[in-house]
GROMACS .gro file of C-alpha atoms in nm:
model
  498
    1MET     CA    1   2.084   3.928   0.738
    2PRO     CA    2   2.213   3.631   0.937
    3SER     CA    3   2.015   3.439   1.189
    4ILE     CA    4   2.138   3.320   1.543
    5LEU     CA    5   2.054   3.021   1.750
    6ILE     CA    6   2.075   3.073   2.135
    7ALA     CA    7   2.119   2.722   2.305
    8ASP     CA    8   2.131   2.717   2.672
    9ARG     CA    9   1.949   2.499   2.943
   10ASP     CA   10   1.864   2.809   3.145
   11GLN     CA   11   1.558   2.972   3.004
   12ASN     CA   12   1.659   3.317   3.149
   13GLU     CA   13   1.989   3.303   2.980
   14ARG     CA   14   1.826   3.245   2.643
   15ILE     CA   15   1.567   3.523   2.719
   16GLY     CA   16   1.834   3.762   2.838
   17ILE     CA   17   2.061   3.724   2.533
   18GLY     CA   18   1.765   3.754   2.305
   19TRP     CA   19   1.649   4.065   2.472
   20LEU     CA   20   2.004   4.207   2.456
   21ILE     CA   21   2.021   4.143   2.066
   22ASN     CA   22   1.683   4.326   2.027
   23SER     CA   23   1.766   4.611   2.260
   24TYR     CA   24   2.097   4.698   2.090
   25ALA     CA   25   1.944   4.650   1.736
   26ILE     CA   26   2.210   4.392   1.648
   27PRO     CA   27   2.100   4.310   1.285
   28TYR     CA   28   2.019   3.945   1.310
   29ASP     CA   29   1.720   3.854   1.086
   30LYS     CA   30   1.579   3.580   1.312
   31VAL     CA   31   1.664   3.467   1.671
   32HIS     CA   32   1.603   3.098   1.739
   33SER     CA   33   1.629   2.936   2.100
   34ALA     CA   34   1.676   2.579   2.216
   35GLY     CA   35   1.687   2.422   2.578
   36THR     CA   36   1.804   2.078   2.476
   37MET     CA   37   2.040   1.925   2.224
   38GLU     CA   38   1.764   1.751   2.044
   39ASP     CA   39   1.620   2.103   1.981
   40VAL     CA   40   1.965   2.219   1.879
   41PHE     CA   41   1.986   1.951   1.617
   42LYS     CA   42   1.647   2.025   1.478
   43MET     CA   43   1.711   2.390   1.450
   44MET     CA   44   2.049   2.349   1.290
   45GLU     CA   45   1.889   2.127   1.021
   46ALA     CA   46   1.574   2.312   0.971
   47HIS     CA   47   1.692   2.675   0.993
   48THR     CA   48   2.077   2.652   0.944
   49PRO     CA   49   2.153   2.974   1.153
   50GLU     CA   50   2.468   3.154   1.062
   51VAL     CA   51   2.568   3.207   1.428
   52ILE     CA   52   2.534   2.965   1.723
   53CYS     CA   53   2.573   3.070   2.087
   54LEU     CA   54   2.602   2.735   2.261
   55GLU     CA   55   2.624   2.606   2.625
   56LEU     CA   56   2.901   2.350   2.623
   57ASP     CA   57   2.762   2.206   2.958
   58MET     CA   58   2.426   2.097   2.782
   59ILE     CA   59   2.609   1.865   2.546
   60GLY     CA   60   2.581   1.477   2.632
   61ARG     CA   61   2.861   1.247   2.581
   62GLY     CA   62   2.689   1.070   2.301
   63GLN     CA   63   2.593   1.387   2.115
   64TRP     CA   64   2.942   1.527   2.034
   65ASP     CA   65   2.995   1.344   1.699
   66ARG     CA   66   2.658   1.456   1.568
   67LEU     CA   67   2.718   1.805   1.666
   68LYS     CA   68   3.073   1.821   1.506
   69LEU     CA   69   2.929   1.673   1.191
   70LEU     CA   70   2.654   1.946   1.173
   71VAL     CA   71   2.925   2.223   1.250
   72GLU     CA   72   3.142   2.098   0.976
   73GLN     CA   73   2.849   2.049   0.748
   74TYR     CA   74   2.686   2.389   0.784
   75ARG     CA   75   2.992   2.589   0.902
   76PRO     CA   76   2.813   2.836   1.142
   77THR     CA   77   3.007   3.087   1.348
   78VAL     CA   78   3.008   2.921   1.701
   79VAL     CA   79   3.040   3.101   2.033
   80VAL     CA   80   3.052   2.876   2.327
   81THR     CA   81   2.953   2.938   2.689
   82THR     CA   82   3.038   2.742   3.013
   83SER     CA   83   3.042   2.786   3.385
   84GLU     CA   84   3.354   2.566   3.417
   85ALA     CA   85   3.697   2.738   3.357
   86THR     CA   86   3.874   2.419   3.269
   87PHE     CA   87   4.112   2.299   2.996
   88GLU     CA   88   3.884   2.035   2.883
   89ARG     CA   89   3.600   2.296   2.816
   90ALA     CA   90   3.856   2.501   2.618
   91MET     CA   91   3.950   2.214   2.402
   92GLN     CA   92   3.593   2.121   2.338
   93GLY     CA   93   3.547   2.480   2.218
   94ILE     CA   94   3.835   2.440   1.986
   95GLY     CA   95   3.699   2.116   1.861
   96LEU     CA   96   3.385   2.303   1.749
   97PHE     CA   97   3.610   2.589   1.583
   98ALA     CA   98   3.445   2.830   1.845
   99ARG     CA   99   3.491   3.204   1.748
  100ASP     CA  100   3.488   3.278   2.135
  101LEU     CA  101   3.429   3.121   2.473
  102TRP     CA  102   3.226   3.291   2.739
  103LEU     CA  103   3.290   3.215   3.102
  104LYS     CA  104   2.948   3.268   3.300
  105PRO     CA  105   2.860   3.514   3.413
  106GLN     CA  106   2.950   3.754   3.128
  107THR     CA  107   2.894   4.115   3.097
  108PRO     CA  108   2.599   4.227   2.858
  109GLU     CA  109   2.862   4.475   2.706
  110TYR     CA  110   3.107   4.190   2.614
  111ILE     CA  111   2.817   3.970   2.486
  112ARG     CA  112   2.698   4.259   2.260
  113ARG     CA  113   3.031   4.330   2.116
  114ILE     CA  114   3.104   3.962   2.032
  115LEU     CA  115   2.764   3.908   1.882
  116THR     CA  116   2.786   4.236   1.694
  117ARG     CA  117   3.130   4.146   1.552
  118CYS     CA  118   3.006   3.776   1.452
  119CYS     CA  119   2.708   3.944   1.262
  120GLN     CA  120   2.936   4.195   1.079
  121GLU     CA  121   3.203   3.926   0.993
  122HIS     CA  122   2.918   3.723   0.837
  123LEU     CA  123   2.785   4.015   0.624
  124ASP     CA  124   3.130   4.121   0.516
  125GLY     CA  125   3.206   3.768   0.416
  126LYS     CA  126   2.886   3.729   0.215
  127ARG     CA  127   2.944   4.063   0.048
  128MET     CA  128   3.290   3.962  -0.066
  129THR     CA  129   3.159   3.630  -0.204
  130GLU     CA  130   2.886   3.818  -0.411
  131GLU     CA  131   3.149   4.061  -0.544
  132LYS     CA  132   3.395   3.784  -0.632
  133GLY     CA  133   3.118   3.606  -0.822
  134THR     CA  134   2.996   3.887  -1.005
  135GLY     CA  135   3.348   4.041  -1.072
  136SER     CA  136   3.493   3.734  -1.216
  137GLY     CA  137   3.195   3.644  -1.455
  138ASN     CA  138   3.240   3.268  -1.382
  139SER     CA  139   2.957   3.061  -1.252
  140ARG     CA  140   3.056   2.733  -1.087
  141ASP     CA  141   2.763   2.576  -1.259
  142VAL     CA  142   2.855   2.275  -1.460
  143SER     CA  143   2.670   2.116  -1.752
  144TYR     CA  144   2.622   1.775  -1.930
  145LEU     CA  145   2.885   1.876  -2.186
  146ASP     CA  146   3.144   1.919  -1.902
  147LEU     CA  147   3.051   1.559  -1.782
  148PHE     CA  148   3.064   1.394  -2.119
  149PHE     CA  149   3.298   1.577  -2.349
  150PRO     CA  150   3.677   1.551  -2.289
  151GLY     CA  151   3.842   1.879  -2.238
  152HIS     CA  152   3.513   2.077  -2.232
  153ALA     CA  153   3.587   2.199  -1.876
  154GLN     CA  154   3.933   2.295  -1.758
  155ALA     CA  155   4.126   2.082  -1.533
  156LYS     CA  156   4.033   2.145  -1.176
  157SER     CA  157   3.980   1.952  -0.855
  158TYR     CA  158   3.628   1.830  -0.893
  159SER     CA  159   3.473   1.642  -0.609
  160LEU     CA  160   3.167   1.433  -0.685
  161MET     CA  161   2.868   1.252  -0.548
  162LEU     CA  162   2.730   0.966  -0.751
  163ALA     CA  163   2.380   0.824  -0.629
  164GLN     CA  164   2.197   0.518  -0.764
  165LEU     CA  165   1.866   0.365  -0.632
  166GLU     CA  166   1.784   0.007  -0.676
  167ASP     CA  167   1.482   0.116  -0.857
  168PRO     CA  168   1.575   0.408  -1.102
  169LYS     CA  169   1.207   0.490  -1.150
  170ARG     CA  170   1.217   0.656  -0.813
  171HIS     CA  171   1.504   0.891  -0.901
  172PRO     CA  172   1.275   1.177  -0.919
  173GLU     CA  173   1.208   1.137  -0.550
  174LEU     CA  174   1.585   1.124  -0.485
  175LEU     CA  175   1.658   1.433  -0.683
  176ARG     CA  176   1.405   1.631  -0.481
  177PHE     CA  177   1.555   1.498  -0.168
  178PHE     CA  178   1.896   1.632  -0.282
  179GLU     CA  179   1.740   1.964  -0.397
  180GLU     CA  180   1.591   2.017  -0.055
  181TYR     CA  181   1.878   1.882   0.144
  182PRO     CA  182   2.069   2.139   0.373
  183PHE     CA  183   2.411   2.074   0.235
  184ARG     CA  184   2.693   2.273   0.377
  185ASP     CA  185   2.821   2.335   0.019
  186LYS     CA  186   2.531   2.271  -0.229
  187PRO     CA  187   2.639   2.062  -0.520
  188ASP     CA  188   2.532   2.113  -0.883
  189LEU     CA  189   2.304   1.827  -0.965
  190LEU     CA  190   2.305   1.649  -1.297
  191PRO     CA  191   2.035   1.363  -1.330
  192LEU     CA  192   2.114   1.084  -1.559
  193GLY     CA  193   1.926   0.773  -1.658
  194GLU     CA  194   2.040   0.534  -1.374
  195THR     CA  195   2.256   0.786  -1.169
  196ILE     CA  196   2.233   1.130  -1.012
  197VAL     CA  197   2.562   1.316  -1.023
  198GLY     CA  198   2.644   1.601  -0.777
  199VAL     CA  199   2.943   1.835  -0.845
  200PHE     CA  200   3.059   2.012  -0.533
  201PRO     CA  201   3.163   2.364  -0.557
  202MET     CA  202   3.543   2.434  -0.619
  203ASP     CA  203   3.580   2.626  -0.302
  204ALA     CA  204   3.419   2.365  -0.075
  205ALA     CA  205   3.637   2.246   0.214
  206VAL     CA  206   3.619   1.871   0.088
  207SER     CA  207   3.827   1.584   0.261
  208PRO     CA  208   3.776   1.205   0.263
  209SER     CA  209   3.655   1.218   0.611
  210TRP     CA  210   3.396   1.491   0.541
  211LEU     CA  211   3.296   1.309   0.224
  212ASN     CA  212   3.247   0.974   0.424
  213GLN     CA  213   3.049   1.165   0.694
  214ILE     CA  214   2.827   1.348   0.469
  215GLY     CA  215   2.775   1.042   0.259
  216LYS     CA  216   2.666   0.834   0.568
  217ARG     CA  217   2.443   1.120   0.695
  218LEU     CA  218   2.273   1.136   0.344
  219LEU     CA  219   2.220   0.780   0.356
  220MET     CA  220   2.066   0.776   0.709
  221ASP     CA  221   1.844   1.071   0.627
  222TRP     CA  222   1.709   0.917   0.293
  223GLU     CA  223   1.631   0.591   0.473
  224ALA     CA  224   1.444   0.771   0.753
  225ASN     CA  225   1.157   0.819   0.521
  226ASN     CA  226   1.218   0.612   0.216
  227ASP     CA  227   1.234   0.231   0.157
  228ALA     CA  228   1.421   0.238  -0.166
  229PRO     CA  229   1.791   0.115  -0.125
  230LEU     CA  230   2.050   0.374  -0.202
  231PHE     CA  231   2.416   0.331  -0.304
  232LEU     CA  232   2.663   0.632  -0.288
  233VAL     CA  233   2.997   0.701  -0.430
  234MET     CA  234   3.173   1.016  -0.297
  235TYR     CA  235   3.476   1.104  -0.516
  236ASP     CA  236   3.756   1.303  -0.342
  237ALA     CA  237   3.956   1.505  -0.589
  238SER     CA  238   4.177   1.709  -0.340
  239ASN     CA  239   4.497   1.545  -0.445
  240HIS     CA  240   4.502   1.608  -0.825
  241GLU     CA  241   4.341   1.818  -1.101
  242GLN     CA  242   4.174   1.690  -1.412
  243SER     CA  243   3.876   1.760  -1.637
  244LEU     CA  244   3.519   1.685  -1.506
  245ASN     CA  245   3.485   1.425  -1.780
  246GLU     CA  246   3.787   1.244  -1.649
  247THR     CA  247   3.675   1.269  -1.284
  248TYR     CA  248   3.332   1.133  -1.372
  249ALA     CA  249   3.487   0.843  -1.558
  250GLU     CA  250   3.676   0.733  -1.260
  251ALA     CA  251   3.404   0.793  -1.021
  252SER     CA  252   3.145   0.599  -1.214
  253GLN     CA  253   3.375   0.304  -1.224
  254ALA     CA  254   3.338   0.297  -0.836
  255LEU     CA  255   2.957   0.244  -0.873
  256GLN     CA  256   3.050  -0.113  -0.978
  257VAL     CA  257   3.170  -0.172  -0.626
  258ARG     CA  258   2.800  -0.209  -0.545
  259PHE     CA  259   2.833  -0.543  -0.715
  260PHE     CA  260   3.036  -0.656  -0.416
  261LYS     CA  261   2.894  -0.429  -0.133
  262GLY     CA  262   2.524  -0.434  -0.210
  263TYR     CA  263   2.296  -0.121  -0.150
  264ARG     CA  264   2.268   0.098   0.165
  265GLN     CA  265   2.647   0.162   0.144
  266VAL     CA  266   2.882   0.454   0.092
  267THR     CA  267   3.204   0.424  -0.095
  268VAL     CA  268   3.468   0.701  -0.085
  269VAL     CA  269   3.739   0.688  -0.373
  270ASP     CA  270   4.007   0.923  -0.495
  271ASN     CA  271   4.118   0.763  -0.802
  272ARG     CA  272   4.031   0.495  -1.067
  273VAL     CA  273   3.927   0.160  -0.918
  274ASN     CA  274   4.201  -0.112  -0.963
  275TRP     CA  275   4.022  -0.423  -1.032
  276THR     CA  276   4.196  -0.771  -1.003
  277MET     CA  277   4.228  -0.957  -1.337
  278ILE     CA  278   4.105  -1.330  -1.322
  279ASP     CA  279   4.066  -1.610  -1.565
  280PRO     CA  280   3.677  -1.599  -1.617
  281PHE     CA  281   3.661  -1.956  -1.743
  282LEU     CA  282   3.654  -2.278  -1.544
  283THR     CA  283   3.971  -2.497  -1.576
  284PRO     CA  284   3.938  -2.857  -1.692
  285ALA     CA  285   3.986  -2.971  -1.335
  286GLU     CA  286   3.708  -2.727  -1.209
  287GLN     CA  287   3.471  -2.861  -1.481
  288ARG     CA  288   3.522  -3.214  -1.368
  289ALA     CA  289   3.460  -3.111  -1.011
  290TRP     CA  290   3.139  -2.943  -1.106
  291VAL     CA  291   3.026  -3.254  -1.292
  292GLU     CA  292   3.095  -3.483  -0.993
  293MET     CA  293   2.932  -3.251  -0.749
  294LEU     CA  294   2.617  -3.238  -0.956
  295ASP     CA  295   2.613  -3.617  -1.029
  296GLU     CA  296   2.653  -3.690  -0.663
  297GLY     CA  297   2.404  -3.428  -0.550
  298ASN     CA  298   2.647  -3.290  -0.303
  299ARG     CA  299   2.465  -2.966  -0.204
  300GLU     CA  300   2.681  -2.861   0.081
  301GLU     CA  301   3.000  -2.904  -0.132
  302LEU     CA  302   2.829  -2.694  -0.412
  303LYS     CA  303   2.726  -2.430  -0.182
  304GLN     CA  304   3.076  -2.400  -0.019
  305TRP     CA  305   3.251  -2.393  -0.353
  306LEU     CA  306   3.034  -2.094  -0.467
  307TYR     CA  307   3.079  -1.925  -0.133
  308THR     CA  308   3.454  -1.969  -0.143
  309HIS     CA  309   3.496  -1.852  -0.504
  310PHE     CA  310   3.239  -1.560  -0.522
  311PHE     CA  311   3.214  -1.390  -0.164
  312TYR     CA  312   3.464  -1.104  -0.155
  313LYS     CA  313   3.484  -0.897   0.155
  314GLU     CA  314   3.794  -0.689   0.081
  315GLU     CA  315   3.945  -0.489  -0.196
  316PRO     CA  316   4.083  -0.522  -0.448
  317TYR     CA  317   3.783  -0.687  -0.615
  318PRO     CA  318   3.775  -0.876  -0.943
  319GLU     CA  319   3.641  -0.693  -1.246
  320PRO     CA  320   3.263  -0.756  -1.237
  321GLY     CA  321   3.246  -0.836  -1.601
  322LEU     CA  322   3.490  -1.127  -1.560
  323LEU     CA  323   3.291  -1.270  -1.257
  324ARG     CA  324   2.981  -1.272  -1.477
  325ILE     CA  325   3.143  -1.474  -1.745
  326ARG     CA  326   3.276  -1.713  -1.477
  327LEU     CA  327   2.929  -1.768  -1.342
  328THR     CA  328   2.798  -1.837  -1.702
  329SER     CA  329   3.078  -2.087  -1.734
  330ILE     CA  330   2.943  -2.259  -1.430
  331LEU     CA  331   2.587  -2.240  -1.567
  332ALA     CA  332   2.707  -2.421  -1.868
  333GLN     CA  333   2.800  -2.725  -1.648
  334VAL     CA  334   2.456  -2.709  -1.495
  335ARG     CA  335   2.306  -2.699  -1.847
  336ARG     CA  336   2.487  -3.022  -1.926
  337TYR     CA  337   2.338  -3.169  -1.592
  338MET     CA  338   1.983  -3.057  -1.715
  339ILE     CA  339   2.016  -3.230  -2.057
  340SER     CA  340   2.162  -3.539  -1.932
  341HIS     CA  341   1.860  -3.592  -1.676
  342GLY     CA  342   1.595  -3.469  -1.914
  343LEU     CA  343   1.515  -3.145  -1.726
  344ASP     CA  344   1.552  -2.898  -2.014
  345SER     CA  345   1.173  -2.838  -2.054
  346GLY     CA  346   0.883  -2.682  -1.879
  347PRO     CA  347   0.911  -2.464  -1.565
  348LEU     CA  348   1.275  -2.572  -1.508
  349GLU     CA  349   1.380  -2.452  -1.861
  350GLU     CA  350   1.207  -2.118  -1.811
  351GLU     CA  351   1.380  -2.088  -1.468
  352TYR     CA  352   1.712  -2.157  -1.638
  353HIS     CA  353   1.666  -1.869  -1.867
  354ARG     CA  354   1.571  -1.632  -1.575
  355VAL     CA  355   1.893  -1.735  -1.391
  356PHE     CA  356   2.085  -1.665  -1.702
  357GLU     CA  357   1.956  -1.312  -1.716
  358THR     CA  358   2.016  -1.277  -1.346
  359ILE     CA  359   2.380  -1.356  -1.401
  360LEU     CA  360   2.403  -1.101  -1.674
  361TYR     CA  361   2.220  -0.809  -1.536
  362SER     CA  362   2.167  -0.839  -1.159
  363PRO     CA  363   2.360  -0.555  -0.982
  364ILE     CA  364   2.438  -0.761  -0.679
  365LEU     CA  365   2.672  -1.070  -0.668
  366TYR     CA  366   2.531  -1.217  -0.358
  367ARG     CA  367   2.187  -1.227  -0.521
  368ILE     CA  368   2.316  -1.398  -0.824
  369VAL     CA  369   2.485  -1.680  -0.617
  370VAL     CA  370   2.191  -1.722  -0.410
  371GLU     CA  371   1.964  -1.760  -0.707
  372LEU     CA  372   2.198  -1.990  -0.873
  373LEU     CA  373   2.213  -2.225  -0.555
  374LEU     CA  374   1.845  -2.228  -0.536
  375PHE     CA  375   1.806  -2.340  -0.902
  376ILE     CA  376   2.053  -2.606  -0.850
  377ASN     CA  377   1.868  -2.735  -0.556
  378GLN     CA  378   1.550  -2.739  -0.775
  379LEU     CA  379   1.718  -2.943  -1.034
  380LEU     CA  380   1.869  -3.186  -0.780
  381ASP     CA  381   1.508  -3.235  -0.628
  382ALA     CA  382   1.361  -3.279  -0.979
  383ALA     CA  383   1.629  -3.541  -1.077
  384HIS     CA  384   1.585  -3.744  -0.755
  385HIS     CA  385   1.202  -3.710  -0.736
  386PRO     CA  386   1.073  -3.666  -1.086
  387SER     CA  387   0.714  -3.773  -1.034
  388ASP     CA  388   0.658  -3.607  -0.681
  389GLU     CA  389   0.368  -3.387  -0.712
  390SER     CA  390   0.233  -3.411  -0.359
  391ARG     CA  391   0.380  -3.096  -0.228
  392ALA     CA  392   0.144  -2.822  -0.103
  393ASP     CA  393   0.116  -2.522  -0.337
  394VAL     CA  394   0.427  -2.319  -0.281
  395VAL     CA  395   0.246  -1.986  -0.307
  396GLU     CA  396   0.018  -2.085  -0.030
  397GLN     CA  397   0.319  -2.198   0.162
  398ALA     CA  398   0.475  -1.863   0.101
  399ILE     CA  399   0.172  -1.660   0.200
  400ARG     CA  400   0.140  -1.854   0.541
  401TYR     CA  401   0.514  -1.782   0.595
  402ILE     CA  402   0.457  -1.410   0.520
  403GLU     CA  403   0.149  -1.395   0.757
  404GLY     CA  404   0.359  -1.547   1.026
  405ARG     CA  405   0.648  -1.296   0.992
  406TYR     CA  406   0.517  -0.980   0.849
  407THR     CA  407   0.592  -0.785   1.164
  408ASP     CA  408   0.973  -0.854   1.120
  409PRO     CA  409   1.105  -0.531   0.952
  410ALA     CA  410   1.385  -0.739   0.795
  411LEU     CA  411   1.146  -0.971   0.605
  412ARG     CA  412   1.255  -0.980   0.235
  413LEU     CA  413   1.140  -1.156  -0.085
  414GLU     CA  414   1.469  -1.349  -0.075
  415GLU     CA  415   1.401  -1.498   0.268
  416VAL     CA  416   1.050  -1.626   0.166
  417ALA     CA  417   1.182  -1.759  -0.155
  418ARG     CA  418   1.449  -1.947   0.029
  419TYR     CA  419   1.173  -2.098   0.246
  420ILE     CA  420   0.980  -2.238  -0.044
  421ASP     CA  421   1.315  -2.344  -0.215
  422ARG     CA  422   1.267  -2.120  -0.527
  423SER     CA  423   1.464  -1.839  -0.674
  424PRO     CA  424   1.341  -1.499  -0.589
  425SER     CA  425   1.265  -1.406  -0.942
  426TYR     CA  426   1.076  -1.726  -0.996
  427PHE     CA  427   0.873  -1.683  -0.689
  428SER     CA  428   0.811  -1.331  -0.765
  429THR     CA  429   0.646  -1.436  -1.107
  430LEU     CA  430   0.446  -1.703  -0.944
  431LEU     CA  431   0.311  -1.468  -0.667
  432ALA     CA  432   0.204  -1.201  -0.953
  433GLN     CA  433   0.039  -1.475  -1.142
  434LYS     CA  434  -0.156  -1.647  -0.861
  435GLN     CA  435  -0.229  -1.351  -0.635
  436GLY     CA  436  -0.224  -1.060  -0.853
  437ASN     CA  437  -0.001  -0.857  -0.626
  438SER     CA  438   0.359  -0.835  -0.583
  439PHE     CA  439   0.555  -0.944  -0.247
  440ARG     CA  440   0.572  -0.580  -0.141
  441GLN     CA  441   0.212  -0.514  -0.192
  442ILE     CA  442   0.100  -0.815   0.003
  443LEU     CA  443   0.352  -0.732   0.290
  444THR     CA  444   0.245  -0.378   0.314
  445SER     CA  445  -0.140  -0.468   0.303
  446LEU     CA  446  -0.081  -0.717   0.606
  447ARG     CA  447   0.109  -0.446   0.802
  448VAL     CA  448  -0.130  -0.175   0.730
  449LYS     CA  449  -0.431  -0.401   0.832
  450GLU     CA  450  -0.271  -0.495   1.159
  451ALA     CA  451  -0.175  -0.120   1.219
  452ARG     CA  452  -0.531  -0.020   1.168
  453ARG     CA  453  -0.649  -0.265   1.420
  454LEU     CA  454  -0.400  -0.167   1.682
  455LEU     CA  455  -0.485   0.200   1.637
  456LEU     CA  456  -0.856   0.128   1.694
  457GLU     CA  457  -0.831  -0.122   1.964
  458THR     CA  458  -0.526  -0.025   2.175
  459SER     CA  459  -0.372   0.290   2.316
  460LEU     CA  460  -0.028   0.234   2.182
  461SER     CA  461   0.152   0.533   2.037
  462VAL     CA  462   0.185   0.570   1.661
  463GLN     CA  463   0.572   0.489   1.710
  464GLU     CA  464   0.488   0.164   1.889
  465VAL     CA  465   0.220   0.068   1.643
  466ALA     CA  466   0.475   0.117   1.353
  467GLU     CA  467   0.738  -0.099   1.530
  468ARG     CA  468   0.487  -0.378   1.603
  469CYS     CA  469   0.373  -0.389   1.248
  470GLY     CA  470   0.730  -0.399   1.093
  471PHE     CA  471   0.796  -0.034   1.023
  472ILE     CA  472   1.123   0.083   1.144
  473ASN     CA  473   1.049   0.456   1.108
  474ALA     CA  474   0.708   0.624   1.228
  475ASN     CA  475   0.728   0.892   0.959
  476TYR     CA  476   0.752   0.643   0.674
  477PHE     CA  477   0.485   0.425   0.845
  478SER     CA  478   0.244   0.737   0.846
  479LYS     CA  479   0.318   0.815   0.481
  480ILE     CA  480   0.239   0.445   0.359
  481PHE     CA  481  -0.063   0.439   0.594
  482LYS     CA  482  -0.210   0.745   0.449
  483GLU     CA  483  -0.148   0.620   0.090
  484LYS     CA  484  -0.321   0.289   0.163
  485THR     CA  485  -0.618   0.413   0.379
  486GLY     CA  486  -0.664   0.781   0.279
  487THR     CA  487  -0.615   0.905   0.635
  488THR     CA  488  -0.329   0.937   0.883
  489PRO     CA  489  -0.277   0.711   1.188
  490ARG     CA  490  -0.358   1.009   1.418
  491LEU     CA  491  -0.668   1.122   1.237
  492LEU     CA  492  -0.802   0.766   1.242
  493ARG     CA  493  -0.739   0.730   1.613
  494ASN     CA  494  -0.910   1.082   1.668
  495GLN     CA  495  -1.218   0.959   1.465
  496LYS     CA  496  -1.237   0.678   1.695
  497LYS     CA  497  -1.257   0.909   2.006
  498ARG     CA  498  -1.545   1.105   1.871
   0.00000   0.00000   0.00000
């Protein structure tokens, strides 16, 4: 049986419609009610009611976009009510694909008739879908064979979702998130080593705008309770038919766009990515320019050269593999500088190999360029001050920097590494060797320690404590706090009051 949500600011209206449904035995399984739009949003996401009876006058100006997205995502039957018989209200109802518009006050008989019809239409539609599914003998489920073997699945319009976390070890968490997520059209999920593939059903009303909206919503909802950076590719196949294997091959190419955009992004594509072809090797003139910039120690010129040649803001992008070759060509000139200045041994030699691996394997172009610049600056410092060992311990400098800025939610390993003039990977290794903990562990420990103090010594709300300690989201703060202390922020505060 379908469920219904009655949303109206007037409690008497909500009670009256609920009473009418029960009195006439209209077969709704559950009757939910909401007096504010925030309650409406929570109910739609938590219970996904099949029918919504909604007062238009309660919708705030800044709430329309979210409401339209939820209506498009869950596709409920919408009935709108209003006390204003205006053209604007009628257009708002049309924008929500309303089944009917009631002008208050409306007769109980009319309300009964419309709600009964909405319920029956839903039951009829569900029955037809089930009969169609059992009668055809075809399941929309797809398999790994469809994904990887050409011609295994027949040519159709397959719309896909491809998701990658920066840390693939956390993909089981992401898979659970997708399995529990209230999609309007639930995709078949095929987890791979470094990617989770979602195949939307063939009859889904998919469009580029919907894919973009649902992608952004997925990203927002994931980040509300998780700190693992996510990258999403949404593939729109509405304009052509091909096998799932061909579609996946094109969609997976778009994952490489992450190389330029970074994580926490959504990319919508409808075809194979067209990369720009470039010469990956430095020209003789460029090689001479690099030798001169290094010999002169011109840091600003080196920086601007790299920024000009490697920061791409718009498509079409160069093929990532060619850019990696070009970066190794630059590193070859840096290697010549190291050898000529006797810097090809000890920690700098180790750092050279780390930078080389970063160029080959780092998924983000910006990080590669930053690490290369930091390494070059280290070489220039060593070349001009070879016997200078009077600097304070860089790890201690870093710890003091973290202690002074741990309340900033945007604090990252890369920022601290820049402060001490080391590459992030080299700094991370030093930190683990000298402190026995990672940057994230040290930062979280400081934040939780301060949060515990504020919970015990102040009357700040949990949300305020979270924000003051560098946590953007209170739910994620509570989760981390319990992991580290064994209790929740609220329980800790309640224990204090006893």
